[in-house]
Amino acid sequence: MDPEKTAAALLDAYATKEPVAPLPDMPIEDAYAIQRHQVQAWVAGGARIAGHKVGLTSAAMQRQLGVDQPDYGHLMDSMFHTDEAPIPAARFLQPRIEPEIAFVLKRPLRGPGVTAAQAIAAVDFVLPALEIIDSRIANWKITLSGTIADNASSGGLVLGTRPTGLDGLDLRLAGCLLHRNGRLEQTGAAGAVLGSPLNALIWLANKLGETGTTLEAGHVVLPGSITAAIPVEPGDVVTATIAGLGTVTADFMKGPAS
């Protein structure tokens, strides 16, 4: 499989809103090469890397997508949406949404060898977040390598607006309620994310360190979903309430993407 051609096909899917056929299984290194080709194209077009996401960190998400280990993707500045502001649903192909606890860094973090103490010291604050996952692969027929190639099925994200420091906060015990259109859809606790979202941050810093990449000050890190993802449709309003952190809302408007 030619990484550049596969990346071009995935990039075309963003523009046409027509998903590609399921990708054949491939070595993980090749899948990340396809992801990097897309990121390079976005940066060349004027976008900026604003953070990273860790995906597939909970047993619920691994079961839902049929994979057995985490992955990571890039968050571009164009993916960020404002809490409670309308989000054009037509921007996505087959979106789902999931609640997370977002880390915002105050200093760079680079592996290998990052410890829990170093990760904690690098965090400025956390925010409640909703990640919009999406797939450019038809019918979400993905393998681990397929989702990695597709930038870890990234689509967008919404951050809450009330920052909370880590002092005195046990992220493992933070419970979450996920509502869609006023109806409770999912519940969970953040300990589902590799035992603690902090473990996902450590994993990411060390994994990226293998490629010489640093998590930069000011970047956002999404550590993985607290619950299983739910599908969203135009007109849906989704709210996540995370104990001790507050709420965040994604409002999917009907109509064109622009």
PDB file of C-alpha atoms in Angstrom:
ATOM      1  CA  MET A   1       0.000   0.000   0.000  1.00  0.00           C
ATOM      2  CA  ASP A   2       1.337   3.423  -0.989  1.00  0.00           C
ATOM      3  CA  PRO A   3       1.117   5.724   2.078  1.00  0.00           C
ATOM      4  CA  GLU A   4       0.862   8.889  -0.012  1.00  0.00           C
ATOM      5  CA  LYS A   5      -1.927   7.536  -2.213  1.00  0.00           C
ATOM      6  CA  THR A   6      -3.870   6.225   0.774  1.00  0.00           C
ATOM      7  CA  ALA A   7      -3.458   9.537   2.578  1.00  0.00           C
ATOM      8  CA  ALA A   8      -4.683  11.359  -0.543  1.00  0.00           C
ATOM      9  CA  ALA A   9      -7.780   9.143  -0.690  1.00  0.00           C
ATOM     10  CA  LEU A  10      -8.569   9.849   2.968  1.00  0.00           C
ATOM     11  CA  LEU A  11      -8.032  13.579   2.448  1.00  0.00           C
ATOM     12  CA  ASP A  12     -10.397  13.438  -0.513  1.00  0.00           C
ATOM     13  CA  ALA A  13     -13.033  11.844   1.717  1.00  0.00           C
ATOM     14  CA  TYR A  14     -12.967  14.936   3.946  1.00  0.00           C
ATOM     15  CA  ALA A  15     -13.763  17.085   0.913  1.00  0.00           C
ATOM     16  CA  THR A  16     -16.316  14.896  -0.851  1.00  0.00           C
ATOM     17  CA  LYS A  17     -17.970  13.445   2.278  1.00  0.00           C
ATOM     18  CA  GLU A  18     -17.756  10.076   0.542  1.00  0.00           C
ATOM     19  CA  PRO A  19     -15.994   7.447   2.684  1.00  0.00           C
ATOM     20  CA  VAL A  20     -13.375   5.128   1.277  1.00  0.00           C
ATOM     21  CA  ALA A  21     -13.602   1.349   1.249  1.00  0.00           C
ATOM     22  CA  PRO A  22     -12.217  -0.415   4.330  1.00  0.00           C
ATOM     23  CA  LEU A  23      -8.435  -0.370   4.349  1.00  0.00           C
ATOM     24  CA  PRO A  24      -6.512  -3.659   4.297  1.00  0.00           C
ATOM     25  CA  ASP A  25      -4.675  -4.520   7.476  1.00  0.00           C
ATOM     26  CA  MET A  26      -1.131  -3.153   7.499  1.00  0.00           C
ATOM     27  CA  PRO A  27       1.841  -2.734   9.813  1.00  0.00           C
ATOM     28  CA  ILE A  28       1.241  -0.088  12.485  1.00  0.00           C
ATOM     29  CA  GLU A  29       4.282   1.855  11.276  1.00  0.00           C
ATOM     30  CA  ASP A  30       2.728   2.163   7.805  1.00  0.00           C
ATOM     31  CA  ALA A  31      -0.563   3.337   9.303  1.00  0.00           C
ATOM     32  CA  TYR A  32       1.159   6.111  11.248  1.00  0.00           C
ATOM     33  CA  ALA A  33       3.031   7.097   8.070  1.00  0.00           C
ATOM     34  CA  ILE A  34      -0.329   7.573   6.325  1.00  0.00           C
ATOM     35  CA  GLN A  35      -1.521   9.671   9.265  1.00  0.00           C
ATOM     36  CA  ARG A  36       1.605  11.854   9.095  1.00  0.00           C
ATOM     37  CA  HIS A  37       1.133  12.472   5.368  1.00  0.00           C
ATOM     38  CA  GLN A  38      -2.308  13.926   6.115  1.00  0.00           C
ATOM     39  CA  VAL A  39      -1.022  16.083   8.941  1.00  0.00           C
ATOM     40  CA  GLN A  40       1.711  17.420   6.682  1.00  0.00           C
ATOM     41  CA  ALA A  41      -0.905  18.288   4.058  1.00  0.00           C
ATOM     42  CA  TRP A  42      -3.028  20.141   6.626  1.00  0.00           C
ATOM     43  CA  VAL A  43      -0.035  22.078   7.936  1.00  0.00           C
ATOM     44  CA  ALA A  44       0.980  22.954   4.378  1.00  0.00           C
ATOM     45  CA  GLY A  45      -2.548  24.314   3.921  1.00  0.00           C
ATOM     46  CA  GLY A  46      -2.218  26.621   6.922  1.00  0.00           C
ATOM     47  CA  ALA A  47      -3.545  24.478   9.779  1.00  0.00           C
ATOM     48  CA  ARG A  48      -1.695  24.182  13.078  1.00  0.00           C
ATOM     49  CA  ILE A  49      -1.162  21.193  15.365  1.00  0.00           C
ATOM     50  CA  ALA A  50      -2.911  22.108  18.624  1.00  0.00           C
ATOM     51  CA  GLY A  51      -2.590  18.844  20.489  1.00  0.00           C
ATOM     52  CA  HIS A  52      -3.022  15.099  20.360  1.00  0.00           C
ATOM     53  CA  LYS A  53      -5.631  12.516  21.213  1.00  0.00           C
ATOM     54  CA  VAL A  54      -5.308   9.050  22.625  1.00  0.00           C
ATOM     55  CA  GLY A  55      -7.926   6.665  21.385  1.00  0.00           C
ATOM     56  CA  LEU A  56      -9.210   3.243  22.331  1.00  0.00           C
ATOM     57  CA  THR A  57      -8.136   3.469  25.966  1.00  0.00           C
ATOM     58  CA  SER A  58     -11.254   2.016  27.577  1.00  0.00           C
ATOM     59  CA  ALA A  59     -12.477  -1.548  27.419  1.00  0.00           C
ATOM     60  CA  ALA A  60     -15.842  -0.201  26.207  1.00  0.00           C
ATOM     61  CA  MET A  61     -14.317   1.534  23.187  1.00  0.00           C
ATOM     62  CA  GLN A  62     -12.002  -1.382  22.393  1.00  0.00           C
ATOM     63  CA  ARG A  63     -14.983  -3.746  22.405  1.00  0.00           C
ATOM     64  CA  GLN A  64     -17.070  -1.308  20.356  1.00  0.00           C
ATOM     65  CA  LEU A  65     -14.471  -1.046  17.597  1.00  0.00           C
ATOM     66  CA  GLY A  66     -12.953  -4.515  17.889  1.00  0.00           C
ATOM     67  CA  VAL A  67      -9.376  -3.513  18.771  1.00  0.00           C
ATOM     68  CA  ASP A  68      -7.072  -4.383  21.646  1.00  0.00           C
ATOM     69  CA  GLN A  69      -4.662  -1.469  22.223  1.00  0.00           C
ATOM     70  CA  PRO A  70      -4.603   2.349  22.267  1.00  0.00           C
ATOM     71  CA  ASP A  71      -3.630   4.574  19.395  1.00  0.00           C
ATOM     72  CA  TYR A  72      -3.031   8.292  18.913  1.00  0.00           C
ATOM     73  CA  GLY A  73      -3.904  11.028  16.468  1.00  0.00           C
ATOM     74  CA  HIS A  74      -3.310  14.731  15.899  1.00  0.00           C
ATOM     75  CA  LEU A  75      -5.643  17.568  16.887  1.00  0.00           C
ATOM     76  CA  MET A  76      -5.547  20.461  14.425  1.00  0.00           C
ATOM     77  CA  ASP A  77      -6.688  23.953  15.354  1.00  0.00           C
ATOM     78  CA  SER A  78      -9.540  23.674  12.832  1.00  0.00           C
ATOM     79  CA  MET A  79     -11.061  20.807  14.844  1.00  0.00           C
ATOM     80  CA  PHE A  80     -11.902  22.918  17.912  1.00  0.00           C
ATOM     81  CA  HIS A  81     -15.485  24.057  18.503  1.00  0.00           C
ATOM     82  CA  THR A  82     -16.871  26.407  21.143  1.00  0.00           C
ATOM     83  CA  ASP A  83     -18.901  25.104  24.069  1.00  0.00           C
ATOM     84  CA  GLU A  84     -22.661  25.396  23.344  1.00  0.00           C
ATOM     85  CA  ALA A  85     -22.077  27.115  19.971  1.00  0.00           C
ATOM     86  CA  PRO A  86     -23.687  25.521  16.889  1.00  0.00           C
ATOM     87  CA  ILE A  87     -21.534  22.903  15.148  1.00  0.00           C
ATOM     88  CA  PRO A  88     -22.331  22.247  11.469  1.00  0.00           C
ATOM     89  CA  ALA A  89     -23.225  18.542  11.438  1.00  0.00           C
ATOM     90  CA  ALA A  90     -22.677  18.457   7.663  1.00  0.00           C
ATOM     91  CA  ARG A  91     -18.958  18.868   8.291  1.00  0.00           C
ATOM     92  CA  PHE A  92     -18.765  15.199   9.318  1.00  0.00           C
ATOM     93  CA  LEU A  93     -19.364  11.901   7.528  1.00  0.00           C
ATOM     94  CA  GLN A  94     -20.583   9.478  10.205  1.00  0.00           C
ATOM     95  CA  PRO A  95     -19.982  11.171  13.553  1.00  0.00           C
ATOM     96  CA  ARG A  96     -20.110   9.742  17.031  1.00  0.00           C
ATOM     97  CA  ILE A  97     -19.385  11.546  20.279  1.00  0.00           C
ATOM     98  CA  GLU A  98     -17.707  10.617  23.533  1.00  0.00           C
ATOM     99  CA  PRO A  99     -16.941  12.348  26.862  1.00  0.00           C
ATOM    100  CA  GLU A 100     -13.367  12.926  27.994  1.00  0.00           C
ATOM    101  CA  ILE A 101     -11.230  14.849  30.470  1.00  0.00           C
ATOM    102  CA  ALA A 102      -8.906  17.112  28.482  1.00  0.00           C
ATOM    103  CA  PHE A 103      -5.433  18.018  29.707  1.00  0.00           C
ATOM    104  CA  VAL A 104      -3.967  21.442  28.875  1.00  0.00           C
ATOM    105  CA  LEU A 105      -0.192  21.561  29.264  1.00  0.00           C
ATOM    106  CA  LYS A 106       1.807  24.399  30.789  1.00  0.00           C
ATOM    107  CA  ARG A 107       5.213  23.001  29.881  1.00  0.00           C
ATOM    108  CA  PRO A 108       6.585  20.600  27.275  1.00  0.00           C
ATOM    109  CA  LEU A 109       6.458  16.870  27.966  1.00  0.00           C
ATOM    110  CA  ARG A 110       8.669  14.445  26.078  1.00  0.00           C
ATOM    111  CA  GLY A 111       9.419  10.768  26.447  1.00  0.00           C
ATOM    112  CA  PRO A 112      10.751   8.228  26.703  1.00  0.00           C
ATOM    113  CA  GLY A 113      10.788   7.678  30.442  1.00  0.00           C
ATOM    114  CA  VAL A 114       8.050  10.136  31.435  1.00  0.00           C
ATOM    115  CA  THR A 115       6.825   9.393  34.956  1.00  0.00           C
ATOM    116  CA  ALA A 116       3.525  10.168  36.642  1.00  0.00           C
ATOM    117  CA  ALA A 117       5.184  12.951  38.638  1.00  0.00           C
ATOM    118  CA  GLN A 118       6.569  14.568  35.473  1.00  0.00           C
ATOM    119  CA  ALA A 119       3.229  14.312  33.709  1.00  0.00           C
ATOM    120  CA  ILE A 120       1.392  15.914  36.643  1.00  0.00           C
ATOM    121  CA  ALA A 121       3.939  18.727  36.786  1.00  0.00           C
ATOM    122  CA  ALA A 122       3.410  19.428  33.067  1.00  0.00           C
ATOM    123  CA  VAL A 123      -0.381  19.827  33.351  1.00  0.00           C
ATOM    124  CA  ASP A 124      -1.777  23.339  33.726  1.00  0.00           C
ATOM    125  CA  PHE A 125      -5.422  22.334  34.185  1.00  0.00           C
ATOM    126  CA  VAL A 126      -8.097  19.942  32.988  1.00  0.00           C
ATOM    127  CA  LEU A 127     -11.420  20.601  31.268  1.00  0.00           C
ATOM    128  CA  PRO A 128     -14.527  18.562  30.534  1.00  0.00           C
ATOM    129  CA  ALA A 129     -14.545  17.720  26.849  1.00  0.00           C
ATOM    130  CA  LEU A 130     -16.588  16.090  24.131  1.00  0.00           C
ATOM    131  CA  GLU A 131     -14.689  14.484  21.296  1.00  0.00           C
ATOM    132  CA  ILE A 132     -16.432  14.094  17.960  1.00  0.00           C
ATOM    133  CA  ILE A 133     -15.016  10.977  16.412  1.00  0.00           C
ATOM    134  CA  ASP A 134     -15.609  10.355  12.734  1.00  0.00           C
ATOM    135  CA  SER A 135     -14.490   7.851  10.147  1.00  0.00           C
ATOM    136  CA  ARG A 136     -13.548   8.386   6.545  1.00  0.00           C
ATOM    137  CA  ILE A 137     -13.823   4.595   6.185  1.00  0.00           C
ATOM    138  CA  ALA A 138     -17.190   3.224   5.098  1.00  0.00           C
ATOM    139  CA  ASN A 139     -19.527   2.007   7.839  1.00  0.00           C
ATOM    140  CA  TRP A 140     -16.827   2.258  10.504  1.00  0.00           C
ATOM    141  CA  LYS A 141     -15.345  -1.009   9.204  1.00  0.00           C
ATOM    142  CA  ILE A 142     -11.979  -0.374  10.797  1.00  0.00           C
ATOM    143  CA  THR A 143      -9.044  -2.301  12.149  1.00  0.00           C
ATOM    144  CA  LEU A 144      -6.481  -0.827  14.534  1.00  0.00           C
ATOM    145  CA  SER A 145      -4.237   0.071  11.602  1.00  0.00           C
ATOM    146  CA  GLY A 146      -7.204   1.503   9.713  1.00  0.00           C
ATOM    147  CA  THR A 147      -8.202   3.896  12.459  1.00  0.00           C
ATOM    148  CA  ILE A 148      -4.579   4.957  12.958  1.00  0.00           C
ATOM    149  CA  ALA A 149      -4.251   5.737   9.252  1.00  0.00           C
ATOM    150  CA  ASP A 150      -7.450   7.790   9.530  1.00  0.00           C
ATOM    151  CA  ASN A 151      -5.872  10.031  12.208  1.00  0.00           C
ATOM    152  CA  ALA A 152      -7.286   7.866  14.995  1.00  0.00           C
ATOM    153  CA  SER A 153     -10.820   8.555  13.720  1.00  0.00           C
ATOM    154  CA  SER A 154     -10.574  12.198  14.771  1.00  0.00           C
ATOM    155  CA  GLY A 155     -13.325  14.626  13.822  1.00  0.00           C
ATOM    156  CA  GLY A 156     -13.494  17.513  16.252  1.00  0.00           C
ATOM    157  CA  LEU A 157     -13.758  18.453  19.900  1.00  0.00           C
ATOM    158  CA  VAL A 158     -15.529  20.803  22.269  1.00  0.00           C
ATOM    159  CA  LEU A 159     -13.837  21.984  25.455  1.00  0.00           C
ATOM    160  CA  GLY A 160     -15.625  23.174  28.557  1.00  0.00           C
ATOM    161  CA  THR A 161     -14.806  26.624  29.862  1.00  0.00           C
ATOM    162  CA  ARG A 162     -14.142  26.006  33.565  1.00  0.00           C
ATOM    163  CA  PRO A 163     -10.504  25.034  34.192  1.00  0.00           C
ATOM    164  CA  THR A 164      -9.705  22.841  37.190  1.00  0.00           C
ATOM    165  CA  GLY A 165      -6.255  22.159  38.630  1.00  0.00           C
ATOM    166  CA  LEU A 166      -5.125  18.667  39.518  1.00  0.00           C
ATOM    167  CA  ASP A 167      -4.534  19.493  43.188  1.00  0.00           C
ATOM    168  CA  GLY A 168      -6.802  17.324  45.305  1.00  0.00           C
ATOM    169  CA  LEU A 169      -8.494  15.842  42.228  1.00  0.00           C
ATOM    170  CA  ASP A 170      -8.586  12.067  41.803  1.00  0.00           C
ATOM    171  CA  LEU A 171      -9.309  11.659  38.112  1.00  0.00           C
ATOM    172  CA  ARG A 172      -9.954   7.935  38.478  1.00  0.00           C
ATOM    173  CA  LEU A 173     -13.095   8.583  40.500  1.00  0.00           C
ATOM    174  CA  ALA A 174     -14.617  11.296  38.336  1.00  0.00           C
ATOM    175  CA  GLY A 175     -18.048  10.089  37.277  1.00  0.00           C
ATOM    176  CA  CYS A 176     -19.642  11.122  33.995  1.00  0.00           C
ATOM    177  CA  LEU A 177     -23.207  11.466  32.719  1.00  0.00           C
ATOM    178  CA  LEU A 178     -23.679  11.730  28.963  1.00  0.00           C
ATOM    179  CA  HIS A 179     -27.026  13.157  27.798  1.00  0.00           C
ATOM    180  CA  ARG A 180     -28.376  13.490  24.255  1.00  0.00           C
ATOM    181  CA  ASN A 181     -31.404  15.725  23.797  1.00  0.00           C
ATOM    182  CA  GLY A 182     -32.039  15.597  27.527  1.00  0.00           C
ATOM    183  CA  ARG A 183     -31.984  11.810  27.732  1.00  0.00           C
ATOM    184  CA  LEU A 184     -29.301   9.953  29.675  1.00  0.00           C
ATOM    185  CA  GLU A 185     -27.371   7.803  27.186  1.00  0.00           C
ATOM    186  CA  GLN A 186     -24.206   6.668  28.967  1.00  0.00           C
ATOM    187  CA  THR A 187     -22.585   6.713  32.392  1.00  0.00           C
ATOM    188  CA  GLY A 188     -19.042   5.932  33.424  1.00  0.00           C
ATOM    189  CA  ALA A 189     -16.049   6.814  35.547  1.00  0.00           C
ATOM    190  CA  ALA A 190     -12.743   8.134  34.282  1.00  0.00           C
ATOM    191  CA  GLY A 191     -10.923   5.160  35.795  1.00  0.00           C
ATOM    192  CA  ALA A 192     -12.091   3.310  32.669  1.00  0.00           C
ATOM    193  CA  VAL A 193      -9.381   5.195  30.750  1.00  0.00           C
ATOM    194  CA  LEU A 194      -6.327   2.961  31.295  1.00  0.00           C
ATOM    195  CA  GLY A 195      -7.032   3.044  35.045  1.00  0.00           C
ATOM    196  CA  SER A 196      -6.689   6.848  35.012  1.00  0.00           C
ATOM    197  CA  PRO A 197      -6.621   9.484  32.249  1.00  0.00           C
ATOM    198  CA  LEU A 198      -3.175  10.403  33.570  1.00  0.00           C
ATOM    199  CA  ASN A 199      -1.888   7.000  32.428  1.00  0.00           C
ATOM    200  CA  ALA A 200      -3.025   7.836  28.904  1.00  0.00           C
ATOM    201  CA  LEU A 201      -1.074  11.106  29.011  1.00  0.00           C
ATOM    202  CA  ILE A 202       2.035   9.234  30.155  1.00  0.00           C
ATOM    203  CA  TRP A 203       1.565   6.598  27.437  1.00  0.00           C
ATOM    204  CA  LEU A 204       1.198   9.283  24.773  1.00  0.00           C
ATOM    205  CA  ALA A 205       4.279  11.247  25.854  1.00  0.00           C
ATOM    206  CA  ASN A 206       6.396   8.113  25.833  1.00  0.00           C
ATOM    207  CA  LYS A 207       4.951   6.799  22.569  1.00  0.00           C
ATOM    208  CA  LEU A 208       5.529  10.107  20.781  1.00  0.00           C
ATOM    209  CA  GLY A 209       8.986  10.272  22.313  1.00  0.00           C
ATOM    210  CA  GLU A 210       9.902   7.228  20.239  1.00  0.00           C
ATOM    211  CA  THR A 211       9.502   9.417  17.139  1.00  0.00           C
ATOM    212  CA  GLY A 212      11.218  12.469  18.639  1.00  0.00           C
ATOM    213  CA  THR A 213       7.937  14.345  19.078  1.00  0.00           C
ATOM    214  CA  THR A 214       7.269  16.576  22.094  1.00  0.00           C
ATOM    215  CA  LEU A 215       3.927  17.456  23.647  1.00  0.00           C
ATOM    216  CA  GLU A 216       4.150  21.246  23.640  1.00  0.00           C
ATOM    217  CA  ALA A 217       3.105  23.831  26.207  1.00  0.00           C
ATOM    218  CA  GLY A 218      -0.428  25.005  25.517  1.00  0.00           C
ATOM    219  CA  HIS A 219      -1.358  21.840  23.670  1.00  0.00           C
ATOM    220  CA  VAL A 220      -4.517  19.921  24.473  1.00  0.00           C
ATOM    221  CA  VAL A 221      -4.395  16.182  25.087  1.00  0.00           C
ATOM    222  CA  LEU A 222      -7.540  14.076  24.949  1.00  0.00           C
ATOM    223  CA  PRO A 223      -6.792  10.872  26.896  1.00  0.00           C
ATOM    224  CA  GLY A 224      -9.680   8.702  25.719  1.00  0.00           C
ATOM    225  CA  SER A 225     -13.368   8.188  26.260  1.00  0.00           C
ATOM    226  CA  ILE A 226     -14.954   7.557  29.642  1.00  0.00           C
ATOM    227  CA  THR A 227     -17.923   5.763  28.051  1.00  0.00           C
ATOM    228  CA  ALA A 228     -18.820   4.081  24.804  1.00  0.00           C
ATOM    229  CA  ALA A 229     -19.382   6.538  21.963  1.00  0.00           C
ATOM    230  CA  ILE A 230     -22.890   7.386  20.797  1.00  0.00           C
ATOM    231  CA  PRO A 231     -23.958   8.396  17.262  1.00  0.00           C
ATOM    232  CA  VAL A 232     -25.163  11.926  16.626  1.00  0.00           C
ATOM    233  CA  GLU A 233     -27.501  13.389  14.025  1.00  0.00           C
ATOM    234  CA  PRO A 234     -28.157  16.949  12.822  1.00  0.00           C
ATOM    235  CA  GLY A 235     -30.178  18.736  15.491  1.00  0.00           C
ATOM    236  CA  ASP A 236     -28.825  16.698  18.411  1.00  0.00           C
ATOM    237  CA  VAL A 237     -27.599  18.426  21.558  1.00  0.00           C
ATOM    238  CA  VAL A 238     -25.152  16.386  23.634  1.00  0.00           C
ATOM    239  CA  THR A 239     -23.986  17.317  27.131  1.00  0.00           C
ATOM    240  CA  ALA A 240     -21.363  15.669  29.301  1.00  0.00           C
ATOM    241  CA  THR A 241     -21.350  16.315  33.040  1.00  0.00           C
ATOM    242  CA  ILE A 242     -18.163  15.228  34.803  1.00  0.00           C
ATOM    243  CA  ALA A 243     -18.052  15.306  38.594  1.00  0.00           C
ATOM    244  CA  GLY A 244     -15.789  18.050  39.892  1.00  0.00           C
ATOM    245  CA  LEU A 245     -15.192  19.494  36.423  1.00  0.00           C
ATOM    246  CA  GLY A 246     -18.573  20.752  35.254  1.00  0.00           C
ATOM    247  CA  THR A 247     -20.328  20.402  31.916  1.00  0.00           C
ATOM    248  CA  VAL A 248     -19.649  20.771  28.216  1.00  0.00           C
ATOM    249  CA  THR A 249     -22.210  20.851  25.389  1.00  0.00           C
ATOM    250  CA  ALA A 250     -22.065  20.093  21.675  1.00  0.00           C
ATOM    251  CA  ASP A 251     -24.963  21.480  19.624  1.00  0.00           C
ATOM    252  CA  PHE A 252     -25.165  19.930  16.143  1.00  0.00           C
ATOM    253  CA  MET A 253     -26.941  22.303  13.829  1.00  0.00           C
ATOM    254  CA  LYS A 254     -28.711  21.257  10.669  1.00  0.00           C
ATOM    255  CA  GLY A 255     -27.715  22.757   7.375  1.00  0.00           C
ATOM    256  CA  PRO A 256     -24.564  23.169   5.277  1.00  0.00           C
ATOM    257  CA  ALA A 257     -21.045  22.893   6.674  1.00  0.00           C
ATOM    258  CA  SER A 258     -20.241  26.555   6.053  1.00  0.00           C
TER     259      SER A 258
END
